[in-house]
Amino acid sequence: MVEIRYLSANAVVIYKGHGTPAQPDPSGDIDATTETARILKASDEKNELWIINRLDRGVAGLMIFARNKESA
C-alpha cells in the first residue's frame, strides 16, 4: 500500500504500508518505489525518483523521494 502525502517539484513523501518492500526485491511483490512512480505517471507527473530513506518491509511509515538529481 502506498499513499502520497506530500508532492512538490522537488520531493514526494509517501506512506508505505506494513509488508510493502521499499524497492524491488526478488519476491516480485509490488514495492513502494515502483508504485509511487506508477501513481505519478498516471497523474501525468514526472516519475523520476531518488530514494532518500528506506523502510524495511515489516515497517510502515513515511518515505521521502527526491524528484530530481539536484534535490537528491
Tab-separated table of N, CA and C in Angstrom:
chain	number	residue	atom	x	y	z
A	1	MET	N	0.838	-1.186	0.000
A	1	MET	CA	0.000	0.000	0.000
A	1	MET	C	0.882	1.247	0.000
A	2	VAL	N	0.583	2.159	-0.884
A	2	VAL	CA	1.321	3.414	-0.991
A	2	VAL	C	0.311	4.548	-1.107
A	3	GLU	N	0.529	5.597	-0.335
A	3	GLU	CA	-0.340	6.777	-0.374
A	3	GLU	C	0.535	8.024	-0.384
A	4	ILE	N	0.349	8.888	-1.383
A	4	ILE	CA	1.124	10.131	-1.447
A	4	ILE	C	0.586	11.103	-0.408
A	5	ARG	N	1.493	11.618	0.425
A	5	ARG	CA	1.122	12.559	1.480
A	5	ARG	C	1.559	13.982	1.159
A	6	TYR	N	2.621	14.140	0.359
A	6	TYR	CA	3.132	15.461	0.000
A	6	TYR	C	3.773	15.349	-1.366
A	7	LEU	N	3.550	16.356	-2.207
A	7	LEU	CA	4.107	16.348	-3.558
A	7	LEU	C	4.519	17.761	-3.931
A	8	SER	N	5.765	17.916	-4.364
A	8	SER	CA	6.245	19.196	-4.880
A	8	SER	C	7.124	18.902	-6.091
A	9	ALA	N	7.666	19.931	-6.693
A	9	ALA	CA	8.545	19.744	-7.847
A	9	ALA	C	9.847	19.053	-7.456
A	10	ASN	N	10.214	19.120	-6.170
A	10	ASN	CA	11.492	18.580	-5.721
A	10	ASN	C	11.407	17.319	-4.877
A	11	ALA	N	10.249	17.037	-4.307
A	11	ALA	CA	10.144	15.892	-3.400
A	11	ALA	C	8.746	15.303	-3.415
A	12	VAL	N	8.673	14.051	-3.018
A	12	VAL	CA	7.393	13.396	-2.782
A	12	VAL	C	7.553	12.590	-1.496
A	13	VAL	N	6.569	12.706	-0.620
A	13	VAL	CA	6.545	11.948	0.627
A	13	VAL	C	5.366	10.992	0.540
A	14	ILE	N	5.641	9.723	0.808
A	14	ILE	CA	4.586	8.722	0.742
A	14	ILE	C	4.459	8.009	2.076
A	15	TYR	N	3.299	7.433	2.299
A	15	TYR	CA	3.107	6.495	3.395
A	15	TYR	C	3.213	5.106	2.797
A	16	LYS	N	4.127	4.304	3.334
A	16	LYS	CA	4.322	2.921	2.891
A	16	LYS	C	3.736	2.014	3.951
A	17	GLY	N	2.839	1.158	3.537
A	17	GLY	CA	2.203	0.255	4.473
A	17	GLY	C	3.090	-0.903	4.900
A	18	HIS	N	2.756	-1.505	6.015
A	18	HIS	CA	3.441	-2.681	6.555
A	18	HIS	C	3.372	-3.821	5.533
A	19	GLY	N	4.496	-4.465	5.268
A	19	GLY	CA	4.538	-5.588	4.342
A	19	GLY	C	4.910	-5.216	2.925
A	20	THR	N	5.009	-3.936	2.632
A	20	THR	CA	5.382	-3.474	1.290
A	20	THR	C	6.883	-3.224	1.251
A	21	PRO	N	7.610	-3.833	0.306
A	21	PRO	CA	9.040	-3.534	0.197
A	21	PRO	C	9.261	-2.090	-0.245
A	22	ALA	N	10.355	-1.488	0.179
A	22	ALA	CA	10.670	-0.110	-0.204
A	22	ALA	C	11.066	-0.004	-1.672
A	23	GLN	N	11.738	-1.037	-2.172
A	23	GLN	CA	12.207	-1.046	-3.557
A	23	GLN	C	12.100	-2.468	-4.085
A	24	PRO	N	12.254	-2.660	-5.394
A	24	PRO	CA	12.115	-4.012	-5.947
A	24	PRO	C	13.040	-5.009	-5.246
A	25	ASP	N	12.505	-6.210	-5.029
A	25	ASP	CA	13.308	-7.277	-4.437
A	25	ASP	C	12.963	-8.596	-5.127
A	26	PRO	N	13.669	-9.666	-4.812
A	26	PRO	CA	13.446	-10.941	-5.510
A	26	PRO	C	12.031	-11.517	-5.369
A	27	SER	N	11.262	-11.057	-4.369
A	27	SER	CA	9.911	-11.598	-4.168
A	27	SER	C	8.974	-11.247	-5.320
A	28	GLY	N	9.251	-10.125	-5.988
A	28	GLY	CA	8.368	-9.664	-7.057
A	28	GLY	C	7.125	-8.956	-6.551
A	29	ASP	N	7.002	-8.783	-5.225
A	29	ASP	CA	5.859	-8.059	-4.670
A	29	ASP	C	5.899	-6.601	-5.110
A	30	ILE	N	4.741	-5.977	-5.180
A	30	ILE	CA	4.665	-4.560	-5.531
A	30	ILE	C	5.423	-3.770	-4.466
A	31	ASP	N	6.337	-2.909	-4.915
A	31	ASP	CA	7.165	-2.146	-3.981
A	31	ASP	C	6.795	-0.664	-4.013
A	32	ALA	N	7.198	0.049	-2.976
A	32	ALA	CA	6.823	1.452	-2.810
A	32	ALA	C	7.400	2.348	-3.904
A	33	THR	N	8.629	2.102	-4.310
A	33	THR	CA	9.250	2.947	-5.332
A	33	THR	C	8.533	2.806	-6.674
A	34	THR	N	8.320	1.582	-7.106
A	34	THR	CA	7.645	1.337	-8.381
A	34	THR	C	6.207	1.836	-8.350
A	35	GLU	N	5.514	1.604	-7.248
A	35	GLU	CA	4.122	2.037	-7.132
A	35	GLU	C	4.011	3.560	-7.115
A	36	THR	N	4.936	4.233	-6.440
A	36	THR	CA	4.935	5.704	-6.429
A	36	THR	C	5.162	6.244	-7.834
A	37	ALA	N	6.109	5.682	-8.560
A	37	ALA	CA	6.366	6.100	-9.943
A	37	ALA	C	5.135	5.874	-10.814
A	38	ARG	N	4.444	4.756	-10.617
A	38	ARG	CA	3.231	4.458	-11.389
A	38	ARG	C	2.142	5.482	-11.101
A	39	ILE	N	1.947	5.821	-9.829
A	39	ILE	CA	0.925	6.813	-9.455
A	39	ILE	C	1.245	8.164	-10.083
A	40	LEU	N	2.499	8.579	-10.023
A	40	LEU	CA	2.894	9.865	-10.609
A	40	LEU	C	2.681	9.870	-12.115
A	41	LYS	N	3.071	8.787	-12.773
A	41	LYS	CA	2.901	8.698	-14.228
A	41	LYS	C	1.425	8.757	-14.606
A	42	ALA	N	0.576	8.081	-13.843
A	42	ALA	CA	-0.866	8.087	-14.114
A	42	ALA	C	-1.460	9.483	-13.948
A	43	SER	N	-0.803	10.327	-13.148
A	43	SER	CA	-1.258	11.708	-12.935
A	43	SER	C	-0.549	12.688	-13.853
A	44	ASP	N	0.123	12.151	-14.884
A	44	ASP	CA	0.888	12.973	-15.828
A	44	ASP	C	1.984	13.779	-15.141
A	45	GLU	N	2.530	13.238	-14.071
A	45	GLU	CA	3.637	13.864	-13.352
A	45	GLU	C	4.941	13.184	-13.777
A	46	LYS	N	6.025	13.912	-13.700
A	46	LYS	CA	7.346	13.323	-13.910
A	46	LYS	C	7.532	12.243	-12.847
A	47	ASN	N	7.963	11.050	-13.246
A	47	ASN	CA	8.028	9.944	-12.298
A	47	ASN	C	9.453	9.461	-12.027
A	48	GLU	N	10.423	10.332	-12.211
A	48	GLU	CA	11.813	10.008	-11.902
A	48	GLU	C	12.023	10.205	-10.404
A	49	LEU	N	12.528	9.174	-9.708
A	49	LEU	CA	12.625	9.221	-8.253
A	49	LEU	C	13.998	8.796	-7.758
A	50	TRP	N	14.458	9.416	-6.686
A	50	TRP	CA	15.652	9.015	-5.957
A	50	TRP	C	15.238	8.760	-4.515
A	51	ILE	N	15.538	7.564	-4.000
A	51	ILE	CA	15.170	7.220	-2.623
A	51	ILE	C	16.062	7.985	-1.650
A	52	ILE	N	15.439	8.690	-0.716
A	52	ILE	CA	16.180	9.406	0.326
A	52	ILE	C	16.273	8.547	1.584
A	53	ASN	N	15.215	7.843	1.906
A	53	ASN	CA	15.262	6.912	3.036
A	53	ASN	C	14.486	5.650	2.692
A	54	ARG	N	14.885	4.551	3.309
A	54	ARG	CA	14.205	3.283	3.110
A	54	ARG	C	13.553	2.867	4.419
A	55	LEU	N	12.556	2.029	4.300
A	55	LEU	CA	11.942	1.385	5.455
A	55	LEU	C	11.916	-0.108	5.171
A	56	ASP	N	12.222	-0.913	6.153
A	56	ASP	CA	12.158	-2.358	5.987
A	56	ASP	C	10.740	-2.781	5.643
A	57	ARG	N	10.622	-3.937	5.028
A	57	ARG	CA	9.327	-4.461	4.600
A	57	ARG	C	8.316	-4.493	5.760
A	58	GLY	N	8.746	-4.882	6.934
A	58	GLY	CA	7.836	-5.024	8.063
A	58	GLY	C	7.466	-3.729	8.759
A	59	VAL	N	7.979	-2.610	8.273
A	59	VAL	CA	7.755	-1.312	8.921
A	59	VAL	C	6.852	-0.444	8.054
A	60	ALA	N	5.859	0.165	8.674
A	60	ALA	CA	5.007	1.146	7.990
A	60	ALA	C	5.488	2.542	8.379
A	61	GLY	N	5.360	3.485	7.472
A	61	GLY	CA	5.752	4.854	7.789
A	61	GLY	C	5.991	5.673	6.542
A	62	LEU	N	6.603	6.837	6.747
A	62	LEU	CA	6.831	7.781	5.660
A	62	LEU	C	8.169	7.532	4.979
A	63	MET	N	8.148	7.621	3.662
A	63	MET	CA	9.360	7.575	2.848
A	63	MET	C	9.432	8.856	2.030
A	64	ILE	N	10.654	9.330	1.826
A	64	ILE	CA	10.879	10.545	1.057
A	64	ILE	C	11.657	10.190	-0.205
A	65	PHE	N	11.193	10.723	-1.324
A	65	PHE	CA	11.886	10.588	-2.597
A	65	PHE	C	12.214	11.989	-3.124
A	66	ALA	N	13.410	12.170	-3.648
A	66	ALA	CA	13.727	13.373	-4.396
A	66	ALA	C	13.180	13.170	-5.800
A	67	ARG	N	12.779	14.255	-6.434
A	67	ARG	CA	12.207	14.154	-7.774
A	67	ARG	C	13.164	14.638	-8.858
A	68	ASN	N	14.366	15.035	-8.447
A	68	ASN	CA	15.397	15.415	-9.405
A	68	ASN	C	16.757	15.215	-8.746
A	69	LYS	N	17.777	15.112	-9.564
A	69	LYS	CA	19.127	14.822	-9.060
A	69	LYS	C	19.619	15.892	-8.108
A	70	GLU	N	19.323	17.147	-8.389
A	70	GLU	CA	19.783	18.244	-7.542
A	70	GLU	C	19.187	18.148	-6.141
A	71	SER	N	17.944	17.759	-6.023
A	71	SER	CA	17.296	17.624	-4.715
A	71	SER	C	17.829	16.422	-3.942
A	72	ALA	N	18.203	15.379	-4.673
A	72	ALA	CA	18.744	14.187	-4.005
A	72	ALA	C	20.049	14.521	-3.327
